[in-house]
Structures are given as C-alpha cells and as structure tokens.
XYZ file of C-alpha atoms in Angstrom:
664
model
C -29.157 11.278 91.921
C -32.240 10.955 89.972
C -34.140 7.685 90.048
C -35.334 8.342 86.349
C -33.802 7.183 83.176
C -34.101 8.321 79.590
C -37.259 6.685 77.980
C -36.867 5.647 74.421
C -39.801 6.379 72.102
C -40.658 4.659 68.947
C -42.369 6.344 66.161
C -46.146 5.770 65.656
C -46.961 3.259 62.900
C -49.958 2.796 60.783
C -51.786 -0.442 59.511
C -50.027 -1.929 56.358
C -52.044 -1.305 53.197
C -52.575 -4.730 51.422
C -52.495 -3.207 48.120
C -49.016 -1.934 48.347
C -45.781 -3.669 48.267
C -42.274 -2.199 49.034
C -40.139 -0.839 46.186
C -36.551 -1.413 47.047
C -33.799 1.041 46.109
C -30.069 0.874 46.460
C -29.064 2.201 49.879
C -32.431 1.826 51.259
C -32.588 0.836 54.842
C -35.612 -1.578 55.621
C -37.229 -1.414 58.696
C -40.054 -3.342 60.563
C -42.700 -1.184 58.655
C -41.313 -2.304 55.309
C -41.368 -5.959 56.364
C -44.874 -5.803 57.619
C -45.958 -3.937 54.616
C -44.434 -6.768 52.222
C -46.043 -9.432 54.187
C -49.428 -7.712 54.266
C -49.224 -7.363 50.451
C -48.070 -10.986 49.709
C -50.677 -12.349 52.269
C -53.549 -10.515 50.925
C -52.648 -11.404 47.299
C -52.813 -15.215 48.239
C -56.011 -14.811 50.100
C -57.576 -12.535 47.249
C -56.734 -15.080 44.600
C -58.282 -17.938 46.579
C -61.560 -15.987 47.591
C -62.199 -14.495 44.098
C -61.144 -17.269 41.710
C -61.678 -20.389 43.757
C -64.426 -19.905 46.411
C -64.711 -21.078 49.902
C -65.754 -24.111 51.872
C -64.509 -27.434 52.975
C -61.598 -28.795 50.885
C -60.689 -32.084 52.471
C -61.824 -34.020 55.514
C -63.529 -32.224 58.628
C -66.331 -34.709 58.778
C -68.731 -33.855 61.805
C -70.352 -36.753 63.834
C -71.752 -37.350 67.145
C -70.132 -39.858 69.550
C -71.137 -40.782 73.203
C -69.190 -41.777 76.163
C -69.577 -41.683 79.944
C -69.689 -37.985 79.785
C -72.531 -38.018 77.322
C -72.841 -36.865 73.611
C -69.990 -34.948 71.939
C -69.612 -33.448 68.585
C -66.274 -34.697 66.933
C -64.661 -32.896 63.938
C -62.179 -34.920 61.971
C -58.754 -33.411 60.761
C -59.007 -31.387 57.421
C -58.504 -28.325 55.454
C -60.932 -25.368 54.354
C -60.880 -22.168 53.022
C -63.006 -19.329 54.638
C -64.693 -16.453 52.758
C -61.694 -14.099 53.283
C -59.502 -16.784 51.406
C -57.511 -17.871 54.471
C -56.548 -21.441 54.551
C -57.457 -23.146 57.855
C -55.961 -26.686 59.018
C -57.507 -28.662 61.643
C -55.360 -31.113 63.303
C -55.541 -33.376 65.386
C -59.295 -34.263 65.645
C -61.446 -31.923 67.939
C -64.361 -32.587 70.124
C -66.930 -30.801 72.299
C -69.152 -32.310 75.023
C -72.596 -30.942 74.361
C -73.852 -31.143 78.014
C -70.789 -29.275 79.269
C -71.276 -26.572 76.674
C -74.911 -26.075 77.491
C -74.184 -25.908 81.212
C -71.446 -23.244 80.345
C -73.856 -21.224 78.224
C -77.179 -21.860 80.291
C -78.243 -18.161 80.217
C -77.807 -17.967 76.262
C -79.450 -21.424 75.681
C -82.572 -20.131 77.808
C -82.993 -17.001 75.689
C -82.502 -19.173 72.548
C -85.210 -21.545 73.569
C -87.831 -18.871 74.219
C -90.960 -18.810 76.274
C -92.337 -21.448 76.732
C -89.270 -23.335 76.005
C -89.049 -25.759 73.242
C -87.496 -29.252 73.396
C -85.401 -28.599 70.284
C -82.257 -26.590 70.062
C -80.325 -25.878 66.760
C -76.644 -25.430 66.804
C -73.998 -24.691 64.038
C -70.465 -26.251 63.996
C -68.370 -23.257 62.625
C -64.625 -23.205 61.692
C -62.851 -19.663 61.895
C -59.058 -18.643 61.155
C -57.012 -17.167 63.736
C -53.112 -16.549 63.908
C -51.239 -17.188 67.086
C -48.021 -15.418 68.046
C -45.069 -17.892 68.838
C -41.293 -18.387 69.216
C -40.339 -15.521 71.678
C -36.833 -14.117 71.201
C -34.833 -11.750 73.466
C -34.537 -8.228 72.470
C -32.234 -5.581 73.779
C -33.137 -3.979 77.042
C -34.491 -0.399 77.211
C -35.064 1.797 80.058
C -38.383 1.416 81.882
C -38.653 -2.202 80.874
C -38.732 -5.021 83.274
C -37.560 -8.672 82.744
C -41.218 -9.674 81.293
C -40.731 -7.352 78.440
C -37.308 -8.576 77.411
C -38.650 -10.820 74.818
C -41.101 -10.700 72.001
C -42.801 -13.457 69.647
C -41.059 -13.661 66.500
C -43.508 -15.713 64.423
C -47.159 -15.912 63.497
C -48.555 -19.449 63.299
C -51.628 -20.256 61.469
C -54.255 -21.532 63.808
C -58.017 -22.318 63.894
C -60.905 -21.830 66.239
C -63.842 -24.253 66.326
C -67.182 -22.935 67.865
C -70.723 -23.785 68.503
C -73.054 -21.146 67.618
C -76.728 -20.302 67.667
C -76.569 -18.729 64.104
C -75.083 -19.925 60.890
C -72.206 -17.764 59.219
C -73.185 -15.478 56.443
C -72.621 -17.452 53.325
C -74.407 -15.240 50.727
C -72.358 -16.106 47.827
C -72.774 -19.983 48.434
C -76.503 -19.754 48.430
C -76.581 -17.536 45.524
C -74.450 -19.961 43.504
C -76.771 -22.917 44.411
C -79.826 -20.697 43.348
C -78.302 -19.637 40.005
C -77.330 -23.242 38.981
C -80.843 -24.438 40.132
C -82.444 -21.724 37.850
C -80.413 -22.671 34.938
C -80.767 -26.347 35.242
C -84.583 -25.855 34.435
C -83.876 -24.490 30.716
C -84.279 -27.130 28.177
C -81.464 -27.546 25.800
C -82.541 -29.892 22.913
C -82.661 -30.405 19.062
C -85.619 -28.046 19.023
C -85.720 -24.528 17.649
C -84.387 -21.768 19.999
C -87.560 -20.305 21.302
C -86.370 -16.607 21.984
C -83.630 -14.228 21.214
C -80.629 -13.911 23.353
C -81.907 -10.426 24.445
C -85.126 -11.811 25.715
C -83.297 -14.716 27.267
C -81.158 -12.271 29.300
C -84.169 -10.209 30.181
C -85.815 -13.301 31.557
C -82.504 -14.137 33.457
C -82.453 -10.657 35.004
C -86.066 -10.785 36.123
C -85.305 -14.017 37.675
C -82.476 -12.492 39.679
C -84.933 -9.620 40.574
C -82.396 -6.984 39.276
C -85.013 -4.427 39.127
C -85.762 -4.388 42.908
C -83.349 -6.759 44.684
C -84.363 -7.668 48.204
C -82.181 -6.649 50.963
C -80.917 -9.001 52.138
C -81.899 -11.392 49.557
C -83.631 -14.615 50.505
C -84.462 -16.053 47.066
C -81.486 -15.048 44.752
C -83.091 -16.453 41.608
C -86.885 -16.139 41.909
C -88.849 -19.267 41.033
C -88.042 -21.032 37.600
C -87.386 -19.831 34.149
C -90.596 -19.084 32.101
C -92.121 -22.131 30.713
C -91.276 -22.800 27.080
C -87.686 -21.683 27.016
C -85.966 -24.037 24.531
C -82.333 -23.539 23.349
C -81.020 -25.397 20.537
C -77.768 -27.478 21.138
C -75.911 -25.227 18.565
C -76.847 -22.014 20.542
C -76.192 -23.255 23.708
C -72.637 -21.889 23.982
C -73.555 -18.604 23.183
C -76.676 -18.366 25.396
C -74.842 -19.837 28.350
C -71.699 -17.704 27.820
C -74.055 -14.581 27.964
C -75.671 -15.834 31.272
C -72.274 -16.330 32.917
C -71.154 -12.820 31.769
C -74.112 -11.401 33.488
C -73.335 -13.527 36.608
C -69.924 -12.298 36.661
C -70.608 -8.585 35.814
C -73.883 -7.869 37.368
C -75.210 -10.570 40.053
C -71.880 -11.518 41.696
C -71.108 -7.918 42.570
C -74.751 -7.359 43.749
C -74.598 -10.044 46.234
C -70.953 -9.684 47.277
C -71.304 -6.001 47.781
C -67.927 -4.098 48.471
C -66.056 -7.388 48.695
C -66.127 -7.449 44.949
C -63.641 -4.428 44.822
C -60.762 -6.457 46.292
C -61.533 -5.510 50.084
C -61.629 -8.299 52.761
C -65.168 -9.695 53.379
C -66.541 -9.332 56.892
C -67.325 -13.029 57.267
C -64.095 -14.996 58.375
C -65.814 -18.374 59.384
C -67.329 -21.327 57.455
C -70.136 -23.723 58.262
C -69.326 -27.321 58.904
C -72.820 -28.731 60.049
C -75.989 -27.825 61.674
C -76.868 -30.063 64.828
C -80.501 -30.473 65.865
C -80.263 -31.238 69.670
C -83.140 -32.738 71.368
C -83.320 -31.367 75.009
C -84.757 -32.645 78.241
C -84.565 -30.350 81.214
C -81.935 -28.099 79.536
C -79.581 -31.359 78.661
C -79.231 -33.672 75.752
C -82.037 -36.295 75.548
C -80.790 -39.722 76.065
C -83.522 -41.165 74.089
C -83.357 -39.174 71.029
C -80.235 -38.929 68.607
C -78.582 -35.595 67.881
C -79.055 -35.183 64.093
C -76.065 -33.854 62.000
C -77.074 -32.023 58.806
C -74.358 -31.136 56.413
C -76.555 -29.950 53.501
C -75.697 -26.402 53.825
C -71.944 -26.928 54.169
C -70.095 -25.176 51.407
C -67.234 -27.298 49.864
C -64.681 -27.236 47.240
C -64.069 -30.075 44.708
C -60.433 -29.805 43.332
C -59.640 -29.065 39.715
C -58.146 -32.599 39.077
C -61.421 -34.085 40.094
C -63.490 -31.805 37.825
C -61.105 -32.381 34.979
C -61.662 -36.218 35.307
C -65.426 -35.845 35.646
C -65.561 -33.527 32.573
C -63.566 -35.891 30.402
C -64.700 -39.480 31.638
C -67.667 -38.971 34.011
C -71.245 -39.284 33.322
C -72.519 -37.128 30.554
C -75.717 -34.803 31.112
C -77.730 -34.937 27.962
C -78.857 -31.497 27.976
C -76.206 -29.770 30.277
C -78.853 -29.718 32.978
C -78.488 -30.758 36.659
C -80.505 -33.031 39.252
C -81.080 -35.510 36.533
C -84.018 -38.127 37.362
C -85.116 -41.233 35.415
C -87.613 -40.533 32.744
C -90.796 -42.738 33.167
C -92.953 -41.411 30.342
C -93.691 -43.246 27.198
C -96.356 -42.132 24.712
C -98.968 -44.820 24.272
C -98.625 -46.371 20.599
C -101.894 -47.404 19.085
C -101.139 -47.352 15.291
C -99.120 -50.078 13.520
C -96.289 -48.865 11.639
C -95.781 -45.847 14.078
C -92.182 -44.591 13.568
C -90.055 -44.423 16.836
C -89.334 -40.942 18.361
C -86.517 -40.057 20.787
C -88.859 -37.595 22.855
C -88.201 -33.863 23.691
C -87.304 -33.845 27.413
C -83.462 -33.668 27.769
C -82.937 -33.399 31.474
C -83.492 -36.923 32.494
C -81.521 -40.197 32.287
C -83.629 -41.418 29.360
C -85.528 -39.116 27.015
C -89.043 -38.780 28.286
C -92.269 -38.792 26.265
C -90.647 -41.049 23.707
C -92.099 -43.856 21.686
C -90.788 -47.162 20.676
C -92.297 -47.626 17.413
C -94.432 -50.649 16.364
C -93.844 -53.071 13.629
C -95.915 -53.033 10.441
C -98.722 -55.547 10.019
C -97.547 -58.788 8.476
C -99.397 -59.743 5.111
C -102.217 -62.152 6.004
C -101.858 -65.879 4.778
C -103.681 -66.541 1.267
C -107.422 -67.006 1.769
C -107.411 -65.704 5.429
C -110.512 -63.888 6.659
C -110.537 -61.239 9.549
C -110.955 -63.118 13.008
C -113.841 -61.559 14.798
C -114.932 -63.935 17.550
C -113.997 -64.029 21.184
C -115.053 -66.897 23.540
C -117.263 -65.733 26.125
C -115.809 -65.737 29.633
C -118.083 -66.487 32.530
C -115.674 -68.005 34.962
C -113.452 -66.286 37.374
C -109.691 -67.125 37.240
C -109.994 -68.298 33.501
C -106.660 -68.602 31.735
C -105.857 -66.573 28.537
C -105.987 -68.202 25.191
C -104.356 -67.040 21.994
C -106.817 -68.721 19.744
C -106.150 -71.186 16.959
C -107.221 -69.727 13.691
C -104.889 -68.367 11.214
C -106.482 -64.921 10.562
C -105.707 -61.357 10.845
C -106.462 -61.457 14.622
C -106.750 -64.932 16.188
C -110.288 -66.000 16.268
C -112.093 -67.884 19.036
C -109.569 -66.588 21.635
C -109.941 -65.566 25.254
C -108.584 -62.614 27.446
C -108.734 -64.441 30.632
C -110.456 -63.081 33.862
C -109.070 -62.257 37.204
C -109.642 -64.567 40.146
C -112.239 -63.618 42.485
C -110.964 -61.868 45.652
C -112.359 -61.118 49.100
C -115.993 -61.982 50.366
C -117.036 -63.662 47.092
C -117.726 -67.261 46.270
C -119.037 -69.364 43.487
C -122.269 -71.166 43.501
C -121.419 -74.694 42.494
C -124.826 -75.237 41.088
C -125.439 -72.136 39.120
C -121.928 -70.678 38.714
C -123.060 -67.392 39.954
C -120.981 -65.132 42.184
C -122.347 -64.674 45.589
C -121.327 -61.898 47.781
C -120.753 -62.815 51.423
C -119.730 -60.721 54.367
C -119.828 -60.150 58.139
C -123.207 -60.268 59.758
C -125.561 -60.343 56.698
C -127.412 -62.816 54.529
C -126.421 -63.690 50.901
C -128.155 -61.712 48.243
C -130.830 -63.316 46.028
C -129.325 -62.471 42.810
C -132.432 -63.669 40.842
C -134.421 -60.686 42.436
C -132.104 -58.169 40.988
C -132.401 -56.428 37.730
C -129.500 -56.126 35.231
C -127.082 -53.156 36.048
C -128.701 -52.580 39.659
C -126.295 -51.319 42.168
C -125.559 -53.036 45.574
C -124.823 -50.806 48.537
C -123.716 -52.105 52.135
C -125.893 -50.723 54.866
C -123.890 -50.655 58.153
C -126.937 -50.174 60.303
C -128.545 -53.296 59.134
C -125.186 -55.210 58.336
C -126.197 -56.437 54.938
C -125.993 -55.775 51.448
C -129.083 -53.908 49.691
C -130.034 -52.840 46.393
C -129.151 -49.308 45.767
C -132.064 -46.668 45.804
C -133.045 -45.414 42.257
C -134.942 -42.175 43.336
C -133.445 -38.710 42.908
C -130.943 -37.777 45.280
C -130.091 -41.331 46.494
C -127.220 -43.814 45.762
C -123.653 -43.813 46.399
C -120.496 -41.876 45.136
C -120.218 -43.143 41.592
C -118.428 -40.022 40.412
C -115.020 -39.379 41.796
C -114.486 -36.101 43.700
C -111.708 -34.582 45.779
C -110.956 -36.276 48.950
C -112.820 -34.643 51.889
C -115.280 -32.690 49.775
C -119.143 -33.230 49.966
C -121.192 -35.243 47.623
C -121.995 -33.799 44.089
C -124.577 -35.460 42.144
C -127.218 -34.954 39.299
C -130.594 -34.364 40.768
C -132.730 -33.920 37.868
C -132.493 -33.795 33.951
C -134.224 -34.082 30.636
C -135.449 -32.815 27.438
C -138.819 -30.823 28.022
C -141.182 -28.138 26.500
C -142.229 -25.151 28.104
C -145.968 -26.398 27.937
C -145.132 -29.351 30.215
C -144.939 -31.910 27.753
C -142.478 -34.244 26.259
C -143.009 -33.493 22.571
C -140.939 -36.154 20.731
C -141.322 -39.952 20.935
C -137.553 -40.603 20.776
C -136.966 -38.415 24.036
C -136.955 -40.574 27.167
C -138.959 -39.337 30.269
C -137.271 -36.759 32.351
C -134.929 -37.945 35.177
C -136.630 -37.482 38.535
C -139.896 -36.284 37.087
C -138.199 -32.922 35.796
C -141.014 -30.425 34.579
C -141.040 -26.910 33.309
C -143.818 -24.451 32.628
C -143.958 -20.991 31.146
C -145.449 -18.669 33.912
C -144.979 -15.149 32.566
C -143.229 -13.104 29.965
C -139.846 -14.587 29.452
C -139.987 -16.650 32.561
C -139.975 -20.430 32.836
C -140.433 -22.363 36.113
C -138.460 -25.783 36.512
C -139.122 -28.220 39.271
C -138.770 -31.953 40.044
C -139.877 -34.571 42.691
C -137.302 -33.885 45.260
C -136.993 -30.147 44.827
C -136.489 -28.059 48.012
C -135.478 -24.272 48.003
C -132.096 -23.675 48.909
C -132.380 -20.562 51.160
C -131.496 -19.660 54.823
C -133.684 -22.379 56.013
C -131.721 -25.011 54.242
C -128.192 -23.612 53.967
C -126.650 -26.991 53.708
C -126.797 -27.625 49.877
C -126.943 -25.563 46.545
C -128.077 -26.304 43.138
C -126.236 -25.516 39.823
C -128.603 -25.311 36.796
C -127.502 -25.857 33.131
C -130.204 -25.127 30.506
C -130.144 -24.482 26.852
C -132.707 -24.176 24.089
C -133.238 -27.229 21.800
C -133.015 -26.273 18.037
C -136.175 -26.941 16.362
C -136.735 -24.999 13.284
C -140.515 -25.471 13.116
C -141.031 -24.693 16.827
C -138.741 -21.551 16.630
C -140.618 -20.324 13.573
C -143.856 -20.680 15.276
C -142.568 -18.761 18.430
C -140.868 -16.215 16.188
C -137.523 -16.558 17.822
C -134.261 -16.210 16.166
C -131.729 -16.839 18.999
C -133.335 -17.795 22.441
C -130.949 -17.246 25.440
C -131.527 -18.692 28.921
C -130.339 -17.197 32.110
C -130.947 -18.332 35.722
C -133.178 -15.877 37.468
C -133.887 -17.192 41.071
C -134.887 -19.946 43.316
C -138.593 -19.944 44.354
C -140.644 -22.155 46.876
C -142.215 -23.837 43.862
C -139.248 -24.366 41.618
C -136.262 -22.688 39.851
C -137.076 -19.597 37.813
C -135.401 -19.189 34.511
C -135.338 -16.124 32.121
C -135.397 -16.620 28.437
C -134.982 -13.724 25.977
C -134.768 -13.491 22.102
C -131.828 -11.427 20.997
C -132.001 -9.811 24.362
C -135.533 -8.903 23.904
C -138.418 -10.144 26.412
C -140.703 -12.751 25.018
C -144.482 -12.940 25.689
C -145.590 -16.148 27.661
C -147.464 -17.786 24.696
C -144.308 -17.525 22.504
C -142.446 -19.549 25.023
C -144.798 -22.550 24.869
C -143.464 -24.366 21.700
C -139.842 -24.074 22.828
C -138.019 -27.207 24.173
C -135.096 -26.978 26.569
C -132.256 -29.491 27.602
C -131.962 -29.083 31.352
C -129.626 -30.558 33.994
C -129.832 -29.613 37.679
C -126.835 -30.593 40.100
C -126.725 -30.478 43.745
C -123.776 -30.166 46.211
C -123.481 -29.387 49.885
C -122.344 -25.882 50.591
C -121.540 -25.503 54.304
C -118.312 -27.749 54.405
C -115.345 -25.598 54.985
C -111.857 -25.845 53.557
C -110.698 -26.950 57.013
C -112.733 -30.111 56.846
C -110.790 -31.411 53.743
C -108.529 -34.359 54.306
C -105.223 -32.638 53.994
C -101.977 -34.449 53.428
C -99.917 -34.052 56.660
C -96.274 -33.462 55.636
C -94.823 -34.765 58.753
C -96.618 -38.117 58.675
C -97.432 -38.838 54.952
C -96.011 -41.721 53.205
C -94.356 -41.312 49.836
C -97.292 -42.722 48.093
C -99.702 -40.276 49.985
C -97.474 -37.467 49.055
C -97.770 -38.391 45.412
C -101.451 -37.381 45.440
C -100.238 -33.774 45.776
C -99.918 -31.805 42.437
C -96.276 -31.446 41.085
C -95.179 -34.226 43.471
C -93.861 -37.299 41.678
C -92.185 -40.526 42.920
C -88.705 -39.003 43.118
C -89.785 -35.754 45.034
C -91.937 -37.776 47.201
C -89.071 -39.828 48.409
C -86.831 -36.797 48.835
C -89.488 -35.355 51.099
C -89.701 -38.386 53.296
C -85.731 -38.609 53.542
C -85.446 -35.084 54.384
C -88.059 -35.289 57.133
C -86.194 -38.096 58.836
C -83.134 -35.763 59.127
C -85.065 -33.052 60.725
C -85.530 -33.395 64.266
C -89.240 -32.801 64.914
C -89.989 -32.878 61.108
C -90.983 -29.692 59.087
C -91.719 -26.735 61.232
C -92.925 -24.353 58.394
C -93.917 -24.742 54.823
C -90.779 -22.994 53.721
C -88.578 -25.839 55.182
C -89.949 -27.768 52.121
C -87.766 -25.616 49.770
C -84.648 -27.398 51.071
C -85.919 -30.565 49.183
C -84.237 -30.770 45.783
C -86.854 -30.119 43.130
C -89.293 -27.904 45.191
C -89.112 -24.264 44.680
C -91.656 -21.295 45.576
C -93.769 -22.041 42.600
C -94.543 -25.644 43.806
C -95.029 -24.507 47.304
C -97.781 -22.057 46.259
C -99.614 -24.884 44.385
C -99.520 -27.390 47.133
C -100.188 -25.053 50.072
C -103.916 -25.633 49.995
C -103.851 -29.278 50.286
C -101.197 -29.780 53.015
C -100.977 -29.426 56.741
C -97.772 -29.592 59.115
C -99.680 -30.940 62.234
C -97.584 -32.803 64.473
C -100.231 -34.827 66.285
C-alpha cells in the first residue's frame, strides 16, 4: 500500500478590495472570500470616515509621566483611547510602563549610533502608540490529509490591540503640523470695524503665497510661510465670505497637497500617533540619577469631542476678532487734550482693545473773578511731600509737585542744605568750586569724584548707544566762514576750535583742536562729517552762487577736505571766501567687531533681558523662559525658538543678530 494520501488544494485568494462590498443574490452561496470582502469594506468605511472627517490624535486619557522605583526611572502611559492617521481606534488598558535603563541596555548599539561621536549626554526618545490586531479564539476544523494535530484548529476572531514603542524618530504627522500652521497664519489677520483693505481675489492670492503653492517644498517644513502681509483688514460684515473662501482653498488645494495620495481614499502609510517626547539625560549610557527626564507633550495631536466644542461655541469665552492666541492689551494712547472723546481702539485680537483712549472730562467753568494760577512753590528739599495748593483758580496756585527722597551715597549738609555725594575711598566734593551744569565723573584709578573734562573728545557717555557698541560723540561743530572768521555777532565760537579755510578751487579744508587723520596708522576711529552752506543773500550774491553744494573729498594730515560746487560747476577760491557753512564732525571707533557686542543669551537671559530684543514683549519673553525650562539643555538651535507661541520665521530673522545660544 502506498503511504501517500490525497492532498486537498484550496483556490488561491486575492486581498479584499476595501472599496467593494458583496452584492447578495438569491441562491448565492457565500464563502470565506465573501465574508472577508464584506468585512474589509465595512472596516475601511469606518476608518475612512474617521480619518477624513474627524482627524487623528489622543481622544481620552493616555497621559505620559515618569516614575521612579528601585529599578530606576520608567515611562508610564495611563489607559485611554486614540485614533491613528489611518482612522483606526486604539484602546490602551490597563496602564503600561517601560523601564528606561532596561530599554537602553536592550538597544545599546542603536543608542550609541544615535548619540554620535563624540557622544552627547542627551537622548531624545518618542513615546508612540500604534494599532495592531491579534488573532484569538481558536476553534477545531475538519481534518484533512497531510495535516498534523497542530493544524487541527484555527483562530476564529481578530481582537483590536495596540503596540506602545520607544523610538528615536517621531511619527510622520504632516497634516497635524499643517493644521497648526494654517490656524496660526489665519490668526494674524485683523477682523475689525475698519474697511476691508483688499478684494477677496487679492486675499486668496496672499493666502496661496503664504502656502507656497507656486513651489511647495518637498517635504514641507513650514506649511504657511511667515505671517499675512501687514495691513490686511477684514470688516466684520465680510468675515464670513472671506473665511469661507479660505476654508475652501484649504479643503480643495492645501489639504490634498500635504496629504498626497491619501486624499483619494487610500490608506495613509502612517499607522502610529505620537504621545510624548522624552528628553533623557545620560551618564555612561544610563539615565542620570541627578537630572530629571523631561516629558514634552506639546507636539502630541489630540481631538476635542464635538459636545465640548458645541458648549465652547455657545457659552465659552468669546474671541473678539475670531483670532487665536489672545493676549492682554497693554497700550493706551496718551491723552493730553481736555474734552478728548473716548476711542475703543483698533486692535481686535487681544482681551481688551489696544491703542484705545479713555477720554478726558471737559474743563469746568472757572469760579467768578478767578484768575489763572501760575505759581509753583520752589522745591529745594529732597523728600518734600506734594501739595495741591490753596487758591481757587484755573490751576491751583502756590502748589508743589514733591521731590523724591535721596537714595544711595548722598547726604544733606545740615548747615547749607546742599546735597553732598559720598562714596568709597574718596573725599567729598567742594560743591562751591563747581560751575552750574558741570558734570561729575568717578575716576576709578584715583577712587574719587572729579569734574568732567570739557575739552574735545572727553567726557562720559551722555547719549545712549546700543549695548556693546563703541562710543560715538560730537568732536567739533560750529558756524564758520571760509575765510576763517565767525562773521556774525550772534554766532557762538565754534566748538573745539573748529576752523575752515578755502585752499583751492572748490576746496575747503576743515580742522579742529584734536584732529588726527584716520588712516592705516590710526584705524581705531573714523569721522562722519555733516556740512551745509548757510543761506546769506548778500554773501551769495557777492560770490555769484545760486545753489552751493558741499561734498566730502578726503582726509588729509592737516584736516578734512570738502568739495564745494555751484549747480555742479567748480568755483574759484576767491568766490568761496564770503560763504559760511554749518559743520558738525562726529567720531566713533571703527575696529570693534560684531562679535564684541553684548548679545542676549537665549539659554540664560531673564524675561526682562529678553524684552530688550526687537518684537519680544513681556508675554513672549515669559513663554521663552517657560519653554527653555522644559527643554533639557536649553535651545540647541535658533530654529528651536519657533516652538514658542508667537515667534515665527520673520521674528527669528529680526532678532538673530542680537542673540547667542552659548551654554557657558
């Protein structure tokens, strides 16, 4: 007898088409393929509906936290529900955890590659939730030839399941990032009672430019570039039409652009959703015991259910202009005119309307026979209290404003009542030896206060200049004539002995007491010269000039050479002599590099120091500090700053020259 038996064969099957369902007919015998096809259709319809009309992200629960026990730190995920980009519902129960040091040991080779060379002391991991289905409920099936006992049962059910992972890279959430960029861009458009500033066609053109539809990047990193062009205003009455048009472009043009093939009903490639980013400090390849693991959930997509949105729409806080990211308004226009009418302001995307006015009351009628009050009591005592005055006049006469109390190294001479400056290691100043308005400076070498120098080029910084830049000051100035004289009695003598002299055709030489030629021998400073002719009808007639023009020519050892022409024509030396000129010569150091500026360190600056940067107000400064505290090791690149709400690429370009990311 033969040991072989007949072997049953089953027909080859193909994968079910999720866009077809079974059409039943009388007498039709249903098989496995039919049931698989019907399930594939119904399952795909549910997922399709979820991913295209609802979105994806955390629905409820799934909080990520770090706990520590005797085995070390562990990442814990609470029970909850989420929808992934494929539209599959995922349920996590019970709570899950992963010991970080055990995971690091098990993935040592991959961790080493990720840390690079030389290795860093910081590792970024992502907590990711994925869908999976598990076969279950085995049932016996009829035996067939060539089958052993292990093949006598098959699983009869699929059970929804999940998979939690720690990864080095975040899941692809293109649509989540695009939605955030779209809403951020739209929130900057001003919707107010003002007139609509542009047509709906121009508005959509600006909208498409912001989305870079003409040349979209691949893959895009900034879905809505920058902010709307300044000056876009939409009247409240037009807002519905304009916003509806913007949403139409989002649905028909932008969403297909960023979703790609997935917009035709096919299943997206990404099947996982991000729960959190973990910033893990390392020591010798294991989690540091001295530093905390930071949990960052700001990039987690999430879904707010429709009942919540309905209640928020009906009864929640109302956004004045329909914008987002509201901040308190802090600007009030100064009111200096009595009877000024109140104004509600024009900025509409803040809690209170900004740039508004409160109005002022009308002046009351003066009492009969009252005269204007015009006296103020002299105040010579520090700490004097204010007094409203006593006379019933338009403004109270014989009143006082009060003076602040003295602070620091200042005392009052009990005999004379004069203020005496005291300090460390120096003698008091004889105030009687000083002239009115004379400046005092503190000499560190001598350890005492001294009268400030009055010669050209000396003195302190009495004009504010940017922090870290060298001194800039006026070195010489005056009204002088080309023959070297000061022709008019009402003109003061030139500052720092400024003189000019005609030295040749169309050439005037200017010099002063402290002049030195700025050349290769003295590259540490430079001059700026401002010169213009003084109008004098008699002198101009004598010199036969109509419109003299002054230009800088060159620096010489004996002064600065200026070139004077009349209507572009050269002038003889004798014709220059009657002319007078107003000249100002400034000096600044020229060898200080940009690197020597005192830059604002984004990783150490306080909120007050950050407010010194352009476009950085108190709210954004506080957000920068809060974001930095959440980031292990602080900001690593300037682009990290775009994760701070209110900071876009435009702001980055403006503040870049003034900041540093030094970690020292």
